[in-house]
Each structure stands twice: as structure tokens, then as C-alpha cells.
Amino acid sequence: MNASQEPAALDLRPLPARSVVLSLLLGTHPPELPVKELLRAVEPLGVGGSTLRAALSRMVAAGDLWRVDGVHGLSDRLLERQRRQDEAVHPRTRRWDGAWEMAVVTATGRGPAERAELRARLAALRLAELREGVWLRPANLRRTWPAGLDGVVRYFAARPAEGRRRDEEGRDENRRDEDVRPAEGPRRSRDSGRDEGTRGDEGARWGEGSRPDEESGRGEGSGRDESSQWDESSQWDGDSRWDEGARALAADLWPLDAWAATARALLAHVARTERPADRFTALAAVVRHLLDDPVLPPALLPADWPGPQLRAVYTDRQRRLTEEVLGGAVR
């Protein structure tokens, strides 16, 4: 659970040559540039030619870059970092129906390094830890879960229950079987291809052995058509049984006020930067901050959430800076 509510200080220190090269390539598609373009790009950013060549040699030796015929590009192990950065700037979301993803760590006997790696992987999936080993987020992202987490994490679909009415005998009037429900993967009927064992239009919940797929966020093979796009203006209309608990849970899991305060400070800083080197440093800080955005449904966010504005400003300023430092060679 995130306890801190204080906005972080802006991380605007000058970038070394290695970070400049990585930032340029991470923002280029495909992530490769000839040496002559890199030389032209880094000069207005305060990196000299000899410094650049030395940095490139070290990065190739370290496995950060490959080099073929004077062209340098990101190594395979850094392509995942570019994918994460791209999704931070342009997250893929779907319309939220009030459901939450819950991942419970079930593996035992792991060492400190393995535990730290697992925590980093779950955080990269934009989950937040409610308590040790229990990770949550609203089920509004379109993505494919890493197969490598099978056998380590068990998956559930859930809804927070706070604020719901109870009858005179103390029973929950709104309780439904799928409040917290594991799924072992829907079975398919041989004749019709329909999921067996589902009820009504609820479809199959995702859980152990059934990771959310990229298109719908539900279990792979759920048989439901959820191909419609969800955008920032398309909000879940709410359900009085769930919205109170969901908003409270989101506020507990993420320091939303602190993130928003830092985002607004970054917006103000970007607006007043003029030199290419300063703009480059500011945009690098914006990307780092966007990587920490939980990308929640609008219904769970505070008013005037600055996330969409920060993404729009970054996209526009990054395009213009790329045109400037690469002489119009926008990729």
C-alpha cells in the first residue's frame, strides 16, 4: 500500500551521454539511428562527439546496443523497456465495468532477489500491493499477462465490498458469487465453441491458468466480445453497490494527490524551458513520471486529473524536439 502523499521533487539533473543515447533511441521507432544522426542529435544537448563515441563503445560492450555498418540500435533486452515507455505515453485501456484484477502471490521459499524481481514485475503491470503478497488494480487495461508468472501468482476477479447495504439479519443484500472468484480457464463446448459452465452474460472470470488477454483483459478464450475501445471520456456510469468502496480502495493503493501535484509541477516546468538540453531533461523526467501513473478509470480519479494533459504535452514537445535535434528525421 502506498502511504506517502507528498509530491516527489522534480528529478531534473543533467543526463550523462549514455542516458541521452538511450532516451533518443527509446523515443525512436524503430529504435536505431546511424552514428551521423546521433552526432547531430546530441550536439545541442551538450554531448560532444568524442564523448558520444566513447559512450557508444561502452554500451555495445555492455550489451545495451548493437552496431551494424555504422548504425546503432537497442538490444533485445531493452526493447521491453521501450514497450513499457510507449504504453506509459499511450496506455491501452478498455471500458471499465467495475471489476478489479487481484493477483495473490502463492510461491514460497524464494530468496530476496527473486522476491524483489517479482515485486518489480507486478508493479510494472500497474498493480499496487494491498498487503504483502496481495496485488490489485481495476480491470481496465488491455494487455497480455506474462506467462512466466504462472505457478507463482494466482489470479482473481474481484469487487471491493465497502459501503454495501446489509439486511436486518446482517447479510449482504448485494452479495454475488463473483465478488471474489478464481477461474481455472473456461471449457469450450465441442459443438458450439461456447464456454461451458458460465451463467447468463457474465462470461468467464480470469484466474489461475487463464490470464487476461490483450484485447479484453478477460481470460484468454473467454468467448466474450469486448473489442470496443474505451477512452478518457468514456466513464463507467457507476453502481452504488461498488463505487464507494472502489474509490476508497484506489485512494489507499496509490498516492493520487502526490502524483497529480508532481505532474502539474512538470507541466509548468516544461512550459518554461527553452534550451534543447533543458527540454530534453524535462521530457525524460515526464516519461519517468508517466511510468508511475496507475492509469485508473476516470470514475476513480480525483477531479482535474492531469494525466491526459501530461501525455499530450509530452507527445507534442517530444515530436518537436526530435524534429529539431534530428533535422526533421522524425521516426
mmCIF file of C-alpha atoms in Angstrom:
data_model
loop_
_atom_site.group_PDB
_atom_site.id
_atom_site.type_symbol
_atom_site.label_atom_id
_atom_site.label_comp_id
_atom_site.label_asym_id
_atom_site.label_seq_id
_atom_site.Cartn_x
_atom_site.Cartn_y
_atom_site.Cartn_z
ATOM 1 C CA MET A 1 0.000 0.000 0.000
ATOM 2 C CA ASN A 2 1.290 3.463 -0.829
ATOM 3 C CA ALA A 3 1.456 5.555 2.310
ATOM 4 C CA SER A 4 3.299 8.649 1.122
ATOM 5 C CA GLN A 5 1.138 11.535 -0.044
ATOM 6 C CA GLU A 6 3.936 14.085 -0.566
ATOM 7 C CA PRO A 7 4.820 15.026 -4.157
ATOM 8 C CA ALA A 8 8.307 13.970 -5.158
ATOM 9 C CA ALA A 9 10.889 16.634 -6.031
ATOM 10 C CA LEU A 10 11.376 17.010 -9.772
ATOM 11 C CA ASP A 11 14.280 14.851 -10.976
ATOM 12 C CA LEU A 12 15.850 17.278 -13.456
ATOM 13 C CA ARG A 13 19.548 16.554 -13.176
ATOM 14 C CA PRO A 14 21.525 16.700 -16.464
ATOM 15 C CA LEU A 15 21.672 13.388 -18.285
ATOM 16 C CA PRO A 16 25.022 11.656 -18.954
ATOM 17 C CA ALA A 17 25.881 10.632 -22.518
ATOM 18 C CA ARG A 18 24.595 7.072 -22.019
ATOM 19 C CA SER A 19 21.196 8.307 -20.817
ATOM 20 C CA VAL A 20 20.962 10.774 -23.704
ATOM 21 C CA VAL A 21 21.580 7.984 -26.231
ATOM 22 C CA LEU A 22 19.078 5.675 -24.561
ATOM 23 C CA SER A 23 16.420 8.391 -24.391
ATOM 24 C CA LEU A 24 16.870 9.183 -28.075
ATOM 25 C CA LEU A 25 16.607 5.543 -29.128
ATOM 26 C CA LEU A 26 13.734 4.750 -26.766
ATOM 27 C CA GLY A 27 11.765 7.522 -28.447
ATOM 28 C CA THR A 28 12.624 6.382 -31.980
ATOM 29 C CA HIS A 29 10.714 3.754 -33.972
ATOM 30 C CA PRO A 30 12.380 1.518 -34.959
ATOM 31 C CA PRO A 31 14.914 2.161 -32.166
ATOM 32 C CA GLU A 32 18.009 2.560 -34.322
ATOM 33 C CA LEU A 33 19.999 5.533 -35.660
ATOM 34 C CA PRO A 34 23.159 5.991 -37.757
ATOM 35 C CA VAL A 35 26.124 7.483 -35.946
ATOM 36 C CA LYS A 36 25.922 10.663 -38.033
ATOM 37 C CA GLU A 37 22.335 11.272 -36.863
ATOM 38 C CA LEU A 38 23.287 10.577 -33.256
ATOM 39 C CA LEU A 39 26.164 13.051 -33.532
ATOM 40 C CA ARG A 40 23.813 15.708 -34.880
ATOM 41 C CA ALA A 41 21.221 14.973 -32.192
ATOM 42 C CA VAL A 42 23.480 15.094 -29.136
ATOM 43 C CA GLU A 43 25.379 18.269 -30.004
ATOM 44 C CA PRO A 44 22.577 20.683 -28.960
ATOM 45 C CA LEU A 45 22.096 18.518 -25.869
ATOM 46 C CA GLY A 46 25.596 19.264 -24.619
ATOM 47 C CA VAL A 47 27.300 15.969 -25.566
ATOM 48 C CA GLY A 48 30.460 16.186 -27.671
ATOM 49 C CA GLY A 49 31.402 13.823 -30.483
ATOM 50 C CA SER A 50 34.278 12.093 -28.658
ATOM 51 C CA THR A 51 32.109 11.645 -25.560
ATOM 52 C CA LEU A 52 29.357 10.125 -27.693
ATOM 53 C CA ARG A 53 31.682 7.660 -29.448
ATOM 54 C CA ALA A 54 33.131 6.526 -26.122
ATOM 55 C CA ALA A 55 29.632 6.049 -24.700
ATOM 56 C CA LEU A 56 28.513 4.064 -27.757
ATOM 57 C CA SER A 57 31.511 1.731 -27.485
ATOM 58 C CA ARG A 58 30.826 1.073 -23.805
ATOM 59 C CA MET A 59 27.129 0.471 -24.454
ATOM 60 C CA VAL A 60 27.832 -2.036 -27.228
ATOM 61 C CA ALA A 61 30.317 -3.862 -24.975
ATOM 62 C CA ALA A 62 27.747 -3.926 -22.156
ATOM 63 C CA GLY A 63 25.028 -5.367 -24.390
ATOM 64 C CA ASP A 64 22.836 -2.258 -24.309
ATOM 65 C CA LEU A 65 23.210 -1.616 -28.042
ATOM 66 C CA TRP A 66 24.020 -3.493 -31.239
ATOM 67 C CA ARG A 67 26.101 -1.985 -34.056
ATOM 68 C CA VAL A 68 25.948 -2.885 -37.745
ATOM 69 C CA ASP A 69 27.502 -0.802 -40.550
ATOM 70 C CA GLY A 70 27.571 2.392 -38.522
ATOM 71 C CA VAL A 71 24.001 2.029 -37.233
ATOM 72 C CA HIS A 72 23.299 1.588 -33.520
ATOM 73 C CA GLY A 73 20.095 0.169 -32.071
ATOM 74 C CA LEU A 74 18.598 -1.053 -28.818
ATOM 75 C CA SER A 75 19.432 -4.603 -27.796
ATOM 76 C CA ASP A 76 16.631 -7.122 -27.334
ATOM 77 C CA ARG A 77 16.714 -6.760 -23.565
ATOM 78 C CA LEU A 78 15.989 -3.037 -23.837
ATOM 79 C CA LEU A 79 13.089 -3.440 -26.251
ATOM 80 C CA GLU A 80 10.859 -4.347 -23.282
ATOM 81 C CA ARG A 81 11.810 -1.039 -21.689
ATOM 82 C CA GLN A 82 10.739 0.760 -24.872
ATOM 83 C CA ARG A 83 7.431 -1.129 -24.880
ATOM 84 C CA ARG A 84 6.772 -0.047 -21.287
ATOM 85 C CA GLN A 85 7.623 3.548 -22.133
ATOM 86 C CA ASP A 86 5.325 3.500 -25.163
ATOM 87 C CA GLU A 87 2.467 2.141 -23.044
ATOM 88 C CA ALA A 88 3.125 4.796 -20.403
ATOM 89 C CA VAL A 89 2.705 7.515 -23.021
ATOM 90 C CA HIS A 90 -0.144 5.812 -24.888
ATOM 91 C CA PRO A 91 -1.820 3.341 -22.478
ATOM 92 C CA ARG A 92 -4.260 0.854 -23.985
ATOM 93 C CA THR A 93 -7.452 0.828 -21.980
ATOM 94 C CA ARG A 94 -10.958 -0.569 -22.234
ATOM 95 C CA ARG A 95 -14.288 0.468 -20.763
ATOM 96 C CA TRP A 96 -14.352 -0.400 -17.074
ATOM 97 C CA ASP A 97 -17.262 -2.461 -15.767
ATOM 98 C CA GLY A 98 -16.341 -2.151 -12.080
ATOM 99 C CA ALA A 99 -14.264 -5.340 -11.862
ATOM 100 C CA TRP A 100 -10.799 -5.471 -10.321
ATOM 101 C CA GLU A 101 -7.809 -7.671 -11.017
ATOM 102 C CA MET A 102 -6.348 -9.399 -7.975
ATOM 103 C CA ALA A 103 -3.047 -11.237 -8.061
ATOM 104 C CA VAL A 104 -2.074 -13.288 -4.991
ATOM 105 C CA VAL A 105 1.496 -14.496 -4.663
ATOM 106 C CA THR A 106 1.384 -18.204 -3.856
ATOM 107 C CA ALA A 107 5.020 -19.255 -4.373
ATOM 108 C CA THR A 108 7.114 -19.816 -1.260
ATOM 109 C CA GLY A 109 10.765 -20.359 -0.471
ATOM 110 C CA ARG A 110 12.024 -17.562 -2.735
ATOM 111 C CA GLY A 111 15.135 -15.573 -1.905
ATOM 112 C CA PRO A 112 15.296 -11.760 -1.516
ATOM 113 C CA ALA A 113 16.404 -11.220 -5.127
ATOM 114 C CA GLU A 114 13.544 -13.320 -6.502
ATOM 115 C CA ARG A 115 11.014 -11.530 -4.301
ATOM 116 C CA ALA A 116 12.306 -8.140 -5.400
ATOM 117 C CA GLU A 117 12.137 -9.157 -9.067
ATOM 118 C CA LEU A 118 8.553 -10.379 -8.677
ATOM 119 C CA ARG A 119 7.514 -7.147 -6.966
ATOM 120 C CA ALA A 120 9.064 -5.143 -9.805
ATOM 121 C CA ARG A 121 7.217 -7.228 -12.413
ATOM 122 C CA LEU A 122 3.873 -6.811 -10.678
ATOM 123 C CA ALA A 123 4.435 -3.074 -10.270
ATOM 124 C CA ALA A 124 5.301 -2.844 -13.973
ATOM 125 C CA LEU A 125 1.853 -4.339 -14.662
ATOM 126 C CA ARG A 126 0.459 -1.290 -12.794
ATOM 127 C CA LEU A 127 -0.711 -3.339 -9.837
ATOM 128 C CA ALA A 128 -0.451 -1.984 -6.295
ATOM 129 C CA GLU A 129 0.151 -4.029 -3.144
ATOM 130 C CA LEU A 130 -2.725 -4.021 -0.658
ATOM 131 C CA ARG A 131 -0.782 -6.155 1.784
ATOM 132 C CA GLU A 132 2.178 -8.459 1.397
ATOM 133 C CA GLY A 133 1.522 -10.807 -1.500
ATOM 134 C CA VAL A 134 -1.862 -9.325 -2.495
ATOM 135 C CA TRP A 135 -1.827 -7.015 -5.547
ATOM 136 C CA LEU A 136 -4.787 -5.174 -7.079
ATOM 137 C CA ARG A 137 -5.910 -2.799 -9.796
ATOM 138 C CA PRO A 138 -9.110 -2.001 -11.730
ATOM 139 C CA ALA A 139 -9.556 -4.297 -14.733
ATOM 140 C CA ASN A 140 -9.453 -1.533 -17.341
ATOM 141 C CA LEU A 141 -6.189 -2.257 -19.171
ATOM 142 C CA ARG A 142 -5.811 -4.091 -22.468
ATOM 143 C CA ARG A 143 -2.703 -6.231 -22.145
ATOM 144 C CA THR A 144 -1.345 -9.754 -22.107
ATOM 145 C CA TRP A 145 -0.049 -11.049 -18.802
ATOM 146 C CA PRO A 146 3.434 -12.614 -18.786
ATOM 147 C CA ALA A 147 3.241 -16.396 -18.922
ATOM 148 C CA GLY A 148 6.258 -16.529 -16.604
ATOM 149 C CA LEU A 149 4.074 -15.594 -13.635
ATOM 150 C CA ASP A 150 2.083 -18.840 -13.861
ATOM 151 C CA GLY A 151 2.838 -21.028 -10.880
ATOM 152 C CA VAL A 152 3.978 -18.006 -8.866
ATOM 153 C CA VAL A 153 0.822 -15.894 -8.803
ATOM 154 C CA ARG A 154 -2.827 -16.892 -8.684
ATOM 155 C CA TYR A 155 -5.331 -14.594 -10.384
ATOM 156 C CA PHE A 156 -8.823 -13.499 -9.368
ATOM 157 C CA ALA A 157 -11.533 -11.091 -10.421
ATOM 158 C CA ALA A 158 -12.959 -9.113 -7.509
ATOM 159 C CA ARG A 159 -15.022 -6.115 -6.446
ATOM 160 C CA PRO A 160 -14.485 -4.093 -3.249
ATOM 161 C CA ALA A 161 -17.406 -4.574 -0.865
ATOM 162 C CA GLU A 162 -17.199 -1.496 1.408
ATOM 163 C CA GLY A 163 -20.304 0.639 1.637
ATOM 164 C CA ARG A 164 -22.823 -2.004 0.575
ATOM 165 C CA ARG A 165 -26.163 -2.397 2.273
ATOM 166 C CA ARG A 166 -26.983 -5.211 4.672
ATOM 167 C CA ASP A 167 -30.383 -6.592 5.517
ATOM 168 C CA GLU A 168 -31.852 -6.784 9.014
ATOM 169 C CA GLU A 169 -30.132 -10.103 9.721
ATOM 170 C CA GLY A 170 -26.748 -8.668 8.779
ATOM 171 C CA ARG A 171 -26.500 -10.411 5.428
ATOM 172 C CA ASP A 172 -25.123 -8.511 2.454
ATOM 173 C CA GLU A 173 -28.101 -7.702 0.222
ATOM 174 C CA ASN A 174 -25.905 -7.213 -2.829
ATOM 175 C CA ARG A 175 -23.616 -10.181 -2.424
ATOM 176 C CA ARG A 176 -22.921 -12.017 -5.654
ATOM 177 C CA ASP A 177 -20.918 -15.178 -6.268
ATOM 178 C CA GLU A 178 -18.339 -13.375 -8.363
ATOM 179 C CA ASP A 179 -17.361 -10.802 -5.690
ATOM 180 C CA VAL A 180 -14.065 -12.672 -5.441
ATOM 181 C CA ARG A 181 -13.882 -15.551 -7.857
ATOM 182 C CA PRO A 182 -10.965 -17.587 -9.197
ATOM 183 C CA ALA A 183 -11.249 -19.109 -12.650
ATOM 184 C CA GLU A 184 -9.356 -22.113 -13.914
ATOM 185 C CA GLY A 185 -9.959 -21.301 -17.559
ATOM 186 C CA PRO A 186 -13.314 -21.746 -19.314
ATOM 187 C CA ARG A 187 -14.050 -25.031 -21.018
ATOM 188 C CA ARG A 188 -15.232 -24.977 -24.610
ATOM 189 C CA SER A 189 -18.200 -26.859 -25.972
ATOM 190 C CA ARG A 190 -17.074 -29.015 -28.882
ATOM 191 C CA ASP A 191 -20.249 -28.318 -30.805
ATOM 192 C CA SER A 192 -20.798 -24.608 -30.364
ATOM 193 C CA GLY A 193 -17.496 -23.223 -29.120
ATOM 194 C CA ARG A 194 -19.374 -21.592 -26.234
ATOM 195 C CA ASP A 195 -17.943 -21.569 -22.747
ATOM 196 C CA GLU A 196 -19.454 -24.323 -20.632
ATOM 197 C CA GLY A 197 -20.394 -23.550 -17.081
ATOM 198 C CA THR A 198 -20.916 -19.796 -17.465
ATOM 199 C CA ARG A 199 -24.061 -18.095 -16.228
ATOM 200 C CA GLY A 200 -26.098 -15.601 -18.166
ATOM 201 C CA ASP A 201 -23.988 -12.907 -19.783
ATOM 202 C CA GLU A 202 -21.372 -12.828 -17.034
ATOM 203 C CA GLY A 203 -18.885 -14.841 -19.091
ATOM 204 C CA ALA A 204 -15.819 -16.438 -17.574
ATOM 205 C CA ARG A 205 -13.745 -14.799 -14.902
ATOM 206 C CA TRP A 206 -9.994 -14.914 -15.274
ATOM 207 C CA GLY A 207 -7.789 -16.651 -12.764
ATOM 208 C CA GLU A 208 -5.247 -19.382 -12.390
ATOM 209 C CA GLY A 209 -4.445 -20.765 -15.811
ATOM 210 C CA SER A 210 -6.457 -18.059 -17.570
ATOM 211 C CA ARG A 211 -4.523 -14.819 -17.951
ATOM 212 C CA PRO A 212 -6.192 -11.639 -19.193
ATOM 213 C CA ASP A 213 -5.662 -11.315 -22.927
ATOM 214 C CA GLU A 214 -4.553 -8.186 -24.716
ATOM 215 C CA GLU A 215 -7.874 -7.354 -26.307
ATOM 216 C CA SER A 216 -10.316 -7.733 -23.464
ATOM 217 C CA GLY A 217 -8.467 -8.033 -20.181
ATOM 218 C CA ARG A 218 -10.510 -11.204 -19.519
ATOM 219 C CA GLY A 219 -9.275 -14.747 -19.514
ATOM 220 C CA GLU A 220 -7.956 -15.958 -22.826
ATOM 221 C CA GLY A 221 -10.707 -17.762 -24.647
ATOM 222 C CA SER A 222 -13.493 -16.278 -22.577
ATOM 223 C CA GLY A 223 -15.783 -16.175 -25.588
ATOM 224 C CA ARG A 224 -16.910 -12.599 -24.904
ATOM 225 C CA ASP A 225 -16.818 -9.806 -27.398
ATOM 226 C CA GLU A 226 -15.113 -6.898 -25.665
ATOM 227 C CA SER A 227 -13.378 -5.387 -28.664
ATOM 228 C CA SER A 228 -14.879 -1.929 -28.170
ATOM 229 C CA GLN A 229 -12.391 0.818 -27.336
ATOM 230 C CA TRP A 230 -12.512 2.762 -24.095
ATOM 231 C CA ASP A 231 -11.240 6.334 -23.953
ATOM 232 C CA GLU A 232 -10.692 9.001 -21.323
ATOM 233 C CA SER A 233 -14.171 10.474 -21.847
ATOM 234 C CA SER A 234 -15.979 7.142 -21.563
ATOM 235 C CA GLN A 235 -16.624 6.543 -17.870
ATOM 236 C CA TRP A 236 -18.338 3.703 -16.105
ATOM 237 C CA ASP A 237 -21.666 5.144 -15.015
ATOM 238 C CA GLY A 238 -21.161 3.814 -11.510
ATOM 239 C CA ASP A 239 -23.010 1.390 -9.282
ATOM 240 C CA SER A 240 -23.923 2.470 -5.772
ATOM 241 C CA ARG A 241 -23.059 -1.014 -4.531
ATOM 242 C CA TRP A 242 -19.434 -0.694 -5.586
ATOM 243 C CA ASP A 243 -18.316 2.859 -6.298
ATOM 244 C CA GLU A 244 -17.791 3.978 -2.685
ATOM 245 C CA GLY A 245 -15.512 1.079 -1.853
ATOM 246 C CA ALA A 246 -13.700 1.279 -5.198
ATOM 247 C CA ARG A 247 -12.811 4.954 -4.799
ATOM 248 C CA ALA A 248 -11.632 4.433 -1.231
ATOM 249 C CA LEU A 249 -9.540 1.448 -2.271
ATOM 250 C CA ALA A 250 -7.908 3.345 -5.139
ATOM 251 C CA ALA A 251 -7.020 6.208 -2.781
ATOM 252 C CA ASP A 252 -5.426 3.696 -0.378
ATOM 253 C CA LEU A 253 -3.431 1.912 -3.066
ATOM 254 C CA TRP A 254 -1.993 4.905 -4.927
ATOM 255 C CA PRO A 255 -0.787 8.357 -3.746
ATOM 256 C CA LEU A 256 -3.007 10.068 -6.316
ATOM 257 C CA ASP A 257 -2.754 13.598 -4.917
ATOM 258 C CA ALA A 258 1.034 13.420 -4.791
ATOM 259 C CA TRP A 259 1.256 12.060 -8.359
ATOM 260 C CA ALA A 260 -1.031 14.821 -9.617
ATOM 261 C CA ALA A 261 0.973 17.526 -7.816
ATOM 262 C CA THR A 262 4.217 16.322 -9.393
ATOM 263 C CA ALA A 263 2.549 16.103 -12.818
ATOM 264 C CA ARG A 264 1.380 19.719 -12.554
ATOM 265 C CA ALA A 265 4.866 20.813 -11.495
ATOM 266 C CA LEU A 266 6.298 19.040 -14.543
ATOM 267 C CA LEU A 267 3.745 20.700 -16.834
ATOM 268 C CA ALA A 268 4.752 24.111 -15.503
ATOM 269 C CA HIS A 269 8.453 23.319 -15.857
ATOM 270 C CA VAL A 270 8.127 22.036 -19.434
ATOM 271 C CA ALA A 271 6.184 25.167 -20.401
ATOM 272 C CA ARG A 272 9.017 27.470 -19.321
ATOM 273 C CA THR A 273 12.029 25.530 -20.668
ATOM 274 C CA GLU A 274 13.662 26.883 -23.808
ATOM 275 C CA ARG A 275 17.132 25.385 -24.384
ATOM 276 C CA PRO A 276 17.095 21.960 -26.131
ATOM 277 C CA ALA A 277 19.173 20.376 -23.350
ATOM 278 C CA ASP A 278 16.747 21.611 -20.690
ATOM 279 C CA ARG A 279 13.735 20.450 -22.684
ATOM 280 C CA PHE A 280 15.317 17.034 -23.188
ATOM 281 C CA THR A 281 15.961 16.669 -19.459
ATOM 282 C CA ALA A 282 12.416 17.794 -18.633
ATOM 283 C CA LEU A 283 10.829 15.335 -21.077
ATOM 284 C CA ALA A 284 12.913 12.490 -19.667
ATOM 285 C CA ALA A 285 11.513 13.350 -16.231
ATOM 286 C CA VAL A 286 7.980 13.368 -17.674
ATOM 287 C CA VAL A 287 8.417 9.829 -19.050
ATOM 288 C CA ARG A 288 9.692 8.570 -15.699
ATOM 289 C CA HIS A 289 6.648 10.069 -14.012
ATOM 290 C CA LEU A 290 4.224 8.581 -16.552
ATOM 291 C CA LEU A 291 5.654 5.137 -15.827
ATOM 292 C CA ASP A 292 4.236 5.543 -12.298
ATOM 293 C CA ASP A 293 0.757 6.598 -13.434
ATOM 294 C CA PRO A 294 -1.680 3.843 -12.334
ATOM 295 C CA VAL A 295 -3.897 4.579 -15.394
ATOM 296 C CA LEU A 296 -7.109 4.270 -13.392
ATOM 297 C CA PRO A 297 -10.639 4.565 -14.810
ATOM 298 C CA PRO A 298 -11.837 8.195 -14.736
ATOM 299 C CA ALA A 299 -14.528 7.246 -12.183
ATOM 300 C CA LEU A 300 -11.794 6.529 -9.608
ATOM 301 C CA LEU A 301 -9.642 9.610 -10.228
ATOM 302 C CA PRO A 302 -9.699 12.964 -8.427
ATOM 303 C CA ALA A 303 -11.156 15.925 -10.289
ATOM 304 C CA ASP A 304 -8.908 17.613 -12.868
ATOM 305 C CA TRP A 305 -6.574 14.640 -13.146
ATOM 306 C CA PRO A 306 -3.504 15.874 -15.123
ATOM 307 C CA GLY A 307 -2.520 12.539 -16.669
ATOM 308 C CA PRO A 308 -4.058 13.087 -20.158
ATOM 309 C CA GLN A 309 -2.661 16.625 -20.337
ATOM 310 C CA LEU A 310 0.820 15.454 -19.344
ATOM 311 C CA ARG A 311 0.731 12.791 -22.069
ATOM 312 C CA ALA A 312 -0.469 15.259 -24.687
ATOM 313 C CA VAL A 313 2.208 17.817 -23.793
ATOM 314 C CA TYR A 314 4.925 15.155 -23.823
ATOM 315 C CA THR A 315 3.844 13.831 -27.230
ATOM 316 C CA ASP A 316 3.819 17.312 -28.763
ATOM 317 C CA ARG A 317 7.086 18.541 -27.219
ATOM 318 C CA GLN A 318 8.923 15.287 -27.894
ATOM 319 C CA ARG A 319 7.921 15.415 -31.570
ATOM 320 C CA ARG A 320 9.100 19.000 -31.915
ATOM 321 C CA LEU A 321 12.377 18.340 -30.101
ATOM 322 C CA THR A 322 13.043 15.284 -32.273
ATOM 323 C CA GLU A 323 12.477 17.365 -35.396
ATOM 324 C CA GLU A 324 14.926 19.943 -34.079
ATOM 325 C CA VAL A 325 17.771 17.710 -32.964
ATOM 326 C CA LEU A 326 17.484 15.196 -35.817
ATOM 327 C CA GLY A 327 16.951 17.767 -38.507
ATOM 328 C CA GLY A 328 13.406 16.640 -39.332
ATOM 329 C CA ALA A 329 14.176 12.914 -39.271
ATOM 330 C CA VAL A 330 11.142 12.114 -37.143
ATOM 331 C CA ARG A 331 10.509 8.423 -36.574
#
